[in-house]
Amino acid sequence: LEKALDKMYAEWRPQAFDTLAYRDTGTHILRGLDDVQGLFDDHIIKTQAMRGSPFVKPFENRVHEWETKLITMQEIIDEWIKCQSVWLYLEPIFSSEDIMRQMPQEAKRFTQVDRLWRKVMEKTVAKPNVLLATAQEGLLASWREANQKLELIQKGLNDYLEAKRLSFARLFFLSNDELLQILSETKDPLRVQPHLKKCFEGIAKLDFDDSMLITAMFSVEGERVPLHEPVNPALANGMVEKWLLEVEGAMKQSVSSIMKQSEAAYARSKRVDWCIEWPGMVVLAVDQIYWTREAEALIEHKGLEGAREYEAKCTAQLEDIVKLVRSQLTKLQRATLGAMVTMDVHGRDVLTAMVEAGVDKLNDFNWISQLRYYYQPATSPDILVRIISSEAKYGFEYLGNSFRLVVTSLTDRCYRTLM
């Protein structure tokens, strides 16, 4: 038994920590601890078996001391590794001056932990022997205290991110790491660009001028829509959520303003010219507004004959758009017309079905069960979307210039259910 104990001592003497310089931090981290952990498991089991032997009496104290040392060493390394994993996560976060400034309490705690980490690792690199490195006085208590501080830091960090998300709800679409990337460089608004698609349905990037004012938004398809009023991120004093909230407001205000201009232009322009001069989503919305307005006017005044008359007009409009599609167009114009044809075909088919059903009144279920757009810019800036007895306000969320799926009877049923 004593020889086996001596052998365990001998196996530990050459064991050394394998350290690795970590990036440009000026410190090191531990790596390759599998052999050390395996040796711990093996030797603790052997030592406990020795203590249960009836022949251990002559050197029982020595076995007990060795078991206590092994368990203490294992606890130290466990706490050490736990600290390392959290330190690796937090170190790049708290190397940012912006984060340090915004979270002073957590920054102070991290500085204390970082100081301990660098001090211990400096000694470990100088003397990597496991027995010597873990024999530093008060090391276990220091790692435990450090881990408690790191838990408080993580809790504070999560609370901080939660507060940012509550200020601008779209930040919930970003992971913690993505949000921290933005918050760690608040002086550079361009850092937000890669994450815009997760926050906004149709905005792929923002257009910054030479003065770093945001003047327009781009869709994934490359459609550019100018903002009604430019947004200045510098006025937010590093509060990303504040100027993103302003971008959201400017986006809705801009789409609303363009919608009003387009609605007025529809009445005084040729339809084939009008539909290629405005952003795609605006063309689709205004097209639906006039489809509703003109259909209701004719049905109200002429009944079934009015529905039949408007069906013929819709067919003629479709033929004009088909001719336009065959001409020289840009990629964006072609995308707009593709979506427009999809909606116009559905509108024409609705009128055909209504004529076949003999609809001659606006309160007929065949009409009120359709998705209808109402807009009176002279009295209200809101676009109202109605179906049966439901009504919702148009959100003016910029959607880009994406394609539209064919509208079927199932699509109509989905509209009625969701509204």
Coordinates of C-alpha atoms in Angstrom, one line a residue:
L1 CA 0.0 0.0 0.0
E2 CA 2.8 2.4 0.9
K3 CA 4.5 1.7 -2.4
A4 CA 1.3 2.4 -4.2
L5 CA 1.0 5.7 -2.4
D6 CA 4.6 6.6 -3.3
K7 CA 3.9 5.7 -6.9
M8 CA 1.0 8.1 -6.9
Y9 CA 3.3 10.9 -5.5
A10 CA 5.8 10.0 -8.2
E11 CA 3.2 10.2 -11.0
W12 CA 2.1 13.7 -9.9
R13 CA 5.6 15.2 -9.7
P14 CA 6.1 15.7 -13.5
Q15 CA 2.5 16.8 -14.2
A16 CA 2.4 20.4 -15.5
F17 CA -0.3 22.7 -16.7
D18 CA -0.3 23.3 -20.5
T19 CA -0.8 27.0 -21.0
L20 CA -1.5 29.0 -24.2
A21 CA -1.1 32.8 -24.8
Y22 CA -4.6 34.2 -25.3
R23 CA -4.8 36.6 -28.3
D24 CA -3.3 40.0 -27.5
T25 CA -4.4 40.2 -23.9
G26 CA -1.0 39.7 -22.5
T27 CA -2.1 36.7 -20.4
H28 CA -2.5 32.9 -20.8
I29 CA -5.2 30.3 -20.5
L30 CA -5.2 26.6 -19.5
R31 CA -5.7 23.9 -22.1
G32 CA -5.4 20.1 -22.4
L33 CA -6.6 19.2 -18.9
D34 CA -8.0 15.8 -19.8
D35 CA -4.9 13.9 -18.6
V36 CA -4.9 15.8 -15.3
Q37 CA -8.6 15.2 -14.7
G38 CA -8.2 11.5 -15.6
L39 CA -5.3 11.2 -13.1
F40 CA -7.5 12.8 -10.4
D41 CA -10.3 10.4 -10.9
D42 CA -8.0 7.4 -10.8
H43 CA -6.0 8.4 -7.8
I44 CA -9.0 9.5 -5.7
I45 CA -10.6 6.1 -6.2
K46 CA -7.3 4.3 -5.3
T47 CA -6.8 6.5 -2.2
Q48 CA -10.3 5.9 -1.0
A49 CA -9.7 2.1 -1.5
M50 CA -6.5 2.4 0.6
R51 CA -8.4 4.1 3.5
G52 CA -10.8 1.1 3.6
S53 CA -7.9 -1.4 3.9
P54 CA -7.2 -3.0 7.3
F55 CA -3.5 -2.6 6.6
V56 CA -3.4 1.2 6.3
K57 CA -3.0 1.9 10.1
P58 CA 0.8 2.6 10.1
F59 CA 0.5 5.4 7.6
E60 CA -3.2 6.3 7.8
N61 CA -2.5 10.0 8.5
R62 CA -0.4 10.2 5.3
V63 CA -3.2 8.6 3.2
H64 CA -5.7 11.0 4.7
E65 CA -3.5 14.0 3.9
W66 CA -3.0 12.8 0.4
E67 CA -6.7 12.3 -0.2
T68 CA -7.4 15.8 1.2
K69 CA -4.8 17.3 -1.1
L70 CA -6.2 15.5 -4.2
I71 CA -9.7 16.6 -3.4
T72 CA -8.6 20.2 -2.8
M73 CA -6.5 20.2 -6.0
Q74 CA -9.5 18.9 -8.0
E75 CA -11.8 21.6 -6.5
I76 CA -9.2 24.3 -7.3
I77 CA -9.0 23.2 -10.9
D78 CA -12.8 22.9 -11.3
E79 CA -13.2 26.4 -10.0
W80 CA -10.3 27.6 -12.2
I81 CA -11.8 26.1 -15.3
K82 CA -15.3 27.5 -14.5
C83 CA -13.7 30.9 -14.0
Q84 CA -11.8 30.6 -17.3
S85 CA -14.9 29.8 -19.4
V86 CA -16.7 32.9 -18.1
W87 CA -13.6 35.1 -18.3
L88 CA -13.1 34.1 -21.9
Y89 CA -16.7 35.2 -22.6
L90 CA -16.6 38.5 -20.7
E91 CA -13.1 39.6 -21.5
P92 CA -13.8 40.9 -25.1
I93 CA -17.0 42.5 -23.8
F94 CA -15.3 44.5 -21.0
S95 CA -12.4 45.4 -23.2
S96 CA -14.7 47.9 -24.8
E97 CA -14.6 51.4 -23.3
D98 CA -18.3 51.9 -24.2
I99 CA -19.4 48.9 -22.1
M100 CA -17.1 49.8 -19.2
R101 CA -18.7 53.3 -19.2
Q102 CA -22.3 52.0 -19.4
M103 CA -21.8 49.3 -16.7
P104 CA -19.5 50.8 -14.1
Q105 CA -20.3 48.4 -11.2
E106 CA -19.9 45.3 -13.4
A107 CA -16.8 46.7 -14.9
K108 CA -15.2 47.2 -11.5
R109 CA -16.0 43.6 -10.5
F110 CA -14.6 42.3 -13.8
T111 CA -11.4 44.4 -13.3
Q112 CA -10.9 42.7 -9.9
V113 CA -11.4 39.2 -11.4
D114 CA -9.2 40.1 -14.3
R115 CA -6.4 41.2 -12.0
L116 CA -6.6 37.9 -10.1
W117 CA -6.6 35.9 -13.3
R118 CA -3.5 37.6 -14.7
K119 CA -1.6 37.3 -11.4
V120 CA -2.3 33.5 -11.0
M121 CA -1.6 32.8 -14.7
E122 CA 1.7 34.7 -14.5
K123 CA 2.8 32.4 -11.6
T124 CA 1.5 29.3 -13.3
V125 CA 3.4 30.1 -16.6
A126 CA 6.5 30.6 -14.5
K127 CA 6.0 27.4 -12.5
P128 CA 3.5 25.2 -14.4
N129 CA 3.9 22.2 -12.1
V130 CA 0.4 21.1 -11.0
L131 CA 1.4 20.4 -7.4
L132 CA 3.2 23.8 -7.1
A133 CA 0.6 25.9 -9.0
T134 CA -2.3 24.6 -6.9
A135 CA -0.4 25.0 -3.6
Q136 CA -0.7 28.8 -3.7
E137 CA -2.1 30.0 -0.5
G138 CA -5.9 30.9 -0.5
L139 CA -6.2 29.9 -4.2
L140 CA -9.5 27.9 -3.8
A141 CA -11.1 30.7 -1.8
S142 CA -9.9 33.3 -4.4
W143 CA -11.4 31.3 -7.3
R144 CA -14.7 30.8 -5.5
E145 CA -14.9 34.5 -4.8
A146 CA -14.1 35.3 -8.4
N147 CA -16.8 33.0 -9.6
Q148 CA -19.3 34.7 -7.4
K149 CA -18.4 38.0 -8.8
L150 CA -18.6 36.7 -12.3
E151 CA -22.1 35.4 -11.6
L152 CA -23.1 38.9 -10.4
I153 CA -21.5 40.4 -13.6
Q154 CA -23.5 38.0 -15.8
K155 CA -26.7 38.8 -14.0
G156 CA -26.0 42.6 -14.3
L157 CA -25.1 42.1 -18.0
N158 CA -28.4 40.3 -18.7
D159 CA -30.4 42.9 -16.9
Y160 CA -28.6 45.6 -18.9
L161 CA -29.4 43.9 -22.2
E162 CA -33.0 43.3 -21.1
A163 CA -33.4 47.1 -20.4
K164 CA -32.0 47.9 -23.9
R165 CA -34.5 45.4 -25.4
L166 CA -37.4 46.9 -23.5
S167 CA -36.4 50.3 -24.8
F168 CA -36.5 49.1 -28.4
A169 CA -38.5 45.8 -28.7
R170 CA -37.0 44.8 -32.0
L171 CA -33.7 44.1 -30.2
F172 CA -35.3 40.9 -28.9
F173 CA -34.7 39.5 -32.4
L174 CA -30.9 39.8 -31.7
S175 CA -28.9 37.3 -29.7
N176 CA -26.9 38.5 -26.7
D177 CA -23.6 38.3 -28.6
E178 CA -25.1 40.3 -31.6
L179 CA -26.5 43.0 -29.3
L180 CA -23.2 43.2 -27.4
Q181 CA -21.3 43.7 -30.7
I182 CA -23.5 46.8 -31.3
L183 CA -23.3 48.1 -27.8
S184 CA -19.5 47.7 -27.6
E185 CA -19.0 50.2 -30.4
T186 CA -21.8 52.8 -29.9
K187 CA -19.7 55.6 -31.4
D188 CA -19.8 53.7 -34.8
P189 CA -23.4 53.5 -36.0
L190 CA -22.2 51.4 -39.0
R191 CA -21.8 48.5 -36.6
V192 CA -25.6 48.1 -36.6
Q193 CA -25.8 47.5 -40.4
P194 CA -25.2 43.7 -40.4
H195 CA -28.0 43.2 -37.9
L196 CA -30.7 45.4 -39.5
K197 CA -32.4 42.6 -41.4
K198 CA -33.2 40.9 -38.1
C199 CA -34.8 44.1 -36.6
F200 CA -36.7 45.3 -39.7
E201 CA -38.6 43.2 -42.2
G202 CA -37.6 45.1 -45.3
I203 CA -34.5 47.2 -44.4
A204 CA -31.2 45.5 -45.4
K205 CA -29.0 48.6 -44.8
L206 CA -29.2 52.3 -44.1
D207 CA -27.7 55.0 -46.3
F208 CA -25.3 57.2 -44.3
D209 CA -24.0 60.5 -45.8
D210 CA -20.6 62.1 -45.2
S211 CA -21.9 63.6 -42.0
M212 CA -23.1 60.2 -40.8
L213 CA -26.7 61.3 -41.1
I214 CA -29.1 58.5 -42.1
T215 CA -30.9 59.7 -45.3
A216 CA -32.4 56.6 -46.8
M217 CA -33.1 52.9 -46.4
F218 CA -32.3 50.0 -48.8
S219 CA -34.2 46.8 -49.2
V220 CA -32.6 43.4 -49.8
E221 CA -33.5 43.8 -53.5
G222 CA -31.6 47.1 -53.6
E223 CA -34.6 49.4 -53.6
R224 CA -33.8 52.8 -52.1
V225 CA -36.4 54.8 -50.2
P226 CA -35.4 58.3 -48.9
L227 CA -36.3 59.1 -45.3
H228 CA -38.8 61.9 -44.8
E229 CA -36.4 63.5 -42.3
P230 CA -32.7 62.4 -41.8
V231 CA -31.8 60.7 -38.5
N232 CA -28.7 61.8 -36.6
P233 CA -27.3 58.9 -34.5
A234 CA -24.8 61.3 -32.8
L235 CA -27.7 63.1 -31.0
A236 CA -28.5 59.8 -29.1
N237 CA -25.2 60.1 -27.2
G238 CA -24.3 56.4 -27.7
M239 CA -27.8 55.1 -27.0
V240 CA -28.2 52.8 -29.9
E241 CA -31.8 51.9 -29.0
K242 CA -32.7 55.6 -29.1
W243 CA -31.6 56.3 -32.6
L244 CA -33.0 53.0 -33.9
L245 CA -36.3 54.0 -32.4
E246 CA -36.0 57.2 -34.4
V247 CA -35.2 55.2 -37.6
E248 CA -38.4 53.1 -37.0
G249 CA -40.4 56.3 -36.7
A250 CA -38.8 57.9 -39.8
M251 CA -39.4 54.7 -41.7
K252 CA -43.1 54.7 -41.0
Q253 CA -43.4 58.5 -41.6
S254 CA -41.5 58.2 -44.9
V255 CA -43.7 55.3 -46.2
S256 CA -46.8 57.2 -45.1
S257 CA -45.7 60.4 -46.9
I258 CA -44.8 58.5 -50.1
M259 CA -48.1 56.7 -49.9
K260 CA -49.9 60.0 -49.8
Q261 CA -48.0 61.4 -52.8
S262 CA -48.4 58.2 -54.8
E263 CA -52.2 58.1 -54.1
A264 CA -52.5 61.6 -55.5
A265 CA -50.3 60.8 -58.5
Y266 CA -52.4 57.8 -59.5
A267 CA -55.4 60.0 -60.3
R268 CA -53.4 62.4 -62.6
S269 CA -51.0 59.9 -64.3
K270 CA -51.3 57.0 -66.7
R271 CA -51.5 53.8 -64.8
V272 CA -48.7 52.2 -66.8
D273 CA -46.4 55.2 -66.1
W274 CA -47.4 55.5 -62.4
C275 CA -46.7 51.9 -61.5
I276 CA -43.0 52.1 -62.3
E277 CA -42.3 55.4 -60.6
W278 CA -42.9 54.4 -56.9
P279 CA -41.6 51.9 -54.4
G280 CA -43.0 48.4 -54.9
M281 CA -45.0 48.1 -51.6
V282 CA -46.5 51.6 -52.2
V283 CA -47.6 50.6 -55.7
L284 CA -49.4 47.5 -54.3
A285 CA -51.1 49.3 -51.5
V286 CA -52.3 52.2 -53.6
D287 CA -53.4 49.8 -56.3
Q288 CA -55.6 48.0 -53.7
I289 CA -56.9 51.3 -52.4
Y290 CA -58.1 52.3 -55.9
W291 CA -59.4 48.8 -56.6
T292 CA -61.6 49.1 -53.5
R293 CA -62.7 52.7 -54.2
E294 CA -63.6 52.2 -57.9
A295 CA -65.3 48.9 -57.3
E296 CA -67.5 50.3 -54.5
A297 CA -68.4 53.4 -56.5
L298 CA -69.6 51.4 -59.5
I299 CA -71.5 48.8 -57.6
E300 CA -73.1 51.4 -55.4
H301 CA -74.3 53.4 -58.5
K302 CA -74.9 50.7 -61.1
G303 CA -75.3 47.5 -59.1
L304 CA -74.5 44.3 -61.0
E305 CA -73.9 46.2 -64.2
G306 CA -71.3 48.3 -62.3
A307 CA -69.5 45.1 -61.2
R308 CA -69.5 43.8 -64.8
E309 CA -68.2 47.1 -66.0
Y310 CA -65.3 47.2 -63.5
E311 CA -64.5 43.6 -64.3
A312 CA -63.9 44.6 -67.9
K313 CA -61.8 47.6 -66.8
C314 CA -59.6 45.4 -64.6
T315 CA -59.1 43.0 -67.6
A316 CA -58.0 45.9 -69.8
Q317 CA -55.6 47.2 -67.1
L318 CA -54.1 43.7 -66.8
E319 CA -53.5 43.7 -70.6
D320 CA -51.8 47.1 -70.4
I321 CA -49.4 45.8 -67.6
V322 CA -48.7 42.7 -69.6
K323 CA -47.6 44.9 -72.6
L324 CA -45.4 46.9 -70.2
V325 CA -43.7 43.8 -68.8
R326 CA -42.5 43.0 -72.3
S327 CA -40.7 46.4 -72.6
Q328 CA -37.3 47.4 -71.3
L329 CA -37.5 47.5 -67.5
T330 CA -35.1 47.5 -64.5
K331 CA -34.9 44.5 -62.2
L332 CA -36.8 46.4 -59.5
Q333 CA -39.5 47.6 -61.9
R334 CA -40.0 44.0 -63.1
A335 CA -40.3 42.8 -59.5
T336 CA -43.0 45.5 -58.8
L337 CA -45.0 44.6 -61.9
G338 CA -44.8 40.9 -61.1
A339 CA -46.3 41.4 -57.7
M340 CA -48.8 43.9 -59.1
V341 CA -50.0 41.4 -61.8
T342 CA -50.5 38.8 -59.0
M343 CA -52.8 41.2 -57.0
D344 CA -54.6 42.5 -60.1
V345 CA -55.4 38.9 -61.4
H346 CA -56.9 38.2 -58.0
G347 CA -58.9 41.4 -58.0
R348 CA -60.3 40.6 -61.5
D349 CA -61.1 37.1 -60.4
V350 CA -63.0 38.4 -57.4
L351 CA -65.1 40.6 -59.7
T352 CA -65.8 37.7 -62.1
A353 CA -67.0 35.6 -59.2
M354 CA -69.2 38.5 -57.9
V355 CA -70.8 39.0 -61.4
E356 CA -71.5 35.2 -61.6
A357 CA -73.1 35.4 -58.1
G358 CA -75.2 38.4 -59.1
V359 CA -73.7 40.8 -56.5
D360 CA -75.4 44.2 -56.7
K361 CA -75.0 45.6 -53.2
L362 CA -72.0 46.6 -51.1
N363 CA -73.3 44.7 -48.0
D364 CA -73.3 41.4 -49.9
F365 CA -71.1 38.8 -48.2
N366 CA -69.2 38.1 -51.4
W367 CA -68.0 41.7 -51.3
I368 CA -67.5 42.3 -47.6
S369 CA -65.5 39.0 -47.2
Q370 CA -62.8 40.5 -49.5
L371 CA -59.7 42.3 -48.2
R372 CA -60.4 46.0 -48.8
Y373 CA -58.2 49.1 -48.4
Y374 CA -59.7 52.5 -47.5
Y375 CA -57.7 55.7 -47.6
Q376 CA -58.9 59.3 -47.3
P377 CA -55.7 61.4 -46.9
A378 CA -57.7 64.6 -46.7
T379 CA -59.4 63.5 -43.4
S380 CA -57.0 60.9 -41.9
P381 CA -53.4 59.7 -42.5
D382 CA -54.4 56.1 -41.7
I383 CA -55.1 53.4 -44.3
L384 CA -57.8 51.1 -43.0
V385 CA -57.9 47.5 -44.0
R386 CA -61.2 45.7 -43.7
I387 CA -62.6 42.2 -44.1
I388 CA -66.1 41.3 -43.0
S389 CA -66.6 43.0 -39.6
S390 CA -62.8 43.3 -38.8
E391 CA -60.8 46.4 -39.3
A392 CA -57.0 47.0 -38.9
K393 CA -54.8 50.0 -39.5
Y394 CA -52.1 49.7 -42.2
G395 CA -48.7 49.6 -40.3
F396 CA -46.5 51.5 -42.8
E397 CA -43.7 49.0 -42.1
Y398 CA -41.3 49.1 -45.0
L399 CA -41.4 45.7 -46.7
G400 CA -39.0 46.1 -49.6
N401 CA -39.8 45.0 -53.1
S402 CA -40.5 41.3 -52.7
F403 CA -42.5 38.9 -54.8
R404 CA -46.1 37.9 -54.0
L405 CA -47.5 34.4 -53.9
V406 CA -50.6 33.7 -56.0
V407 CA -53.7 34.5 -54.0
T408 CA -56.1 31.6 -53.9
S409 CA -59.4 30.9 -52.1
L410 CA -57.3 29.4 -49.3
T411 CA -55.4 32.6 -49.0
D412 CA -58.7 34.5 -48.6
R413 CA -59.8 32.1 -45.9
C414 CA -56.5 32.7 -44.1
Y415 CA -57.0 36.5 -44.3
R416 CA -60.5 36.1 -42.8
T417 CA -59.2 33.9 -40.0
L418 CA -56.2 36.1 -39.2
M419 CA -58.1 39.4 -39.3

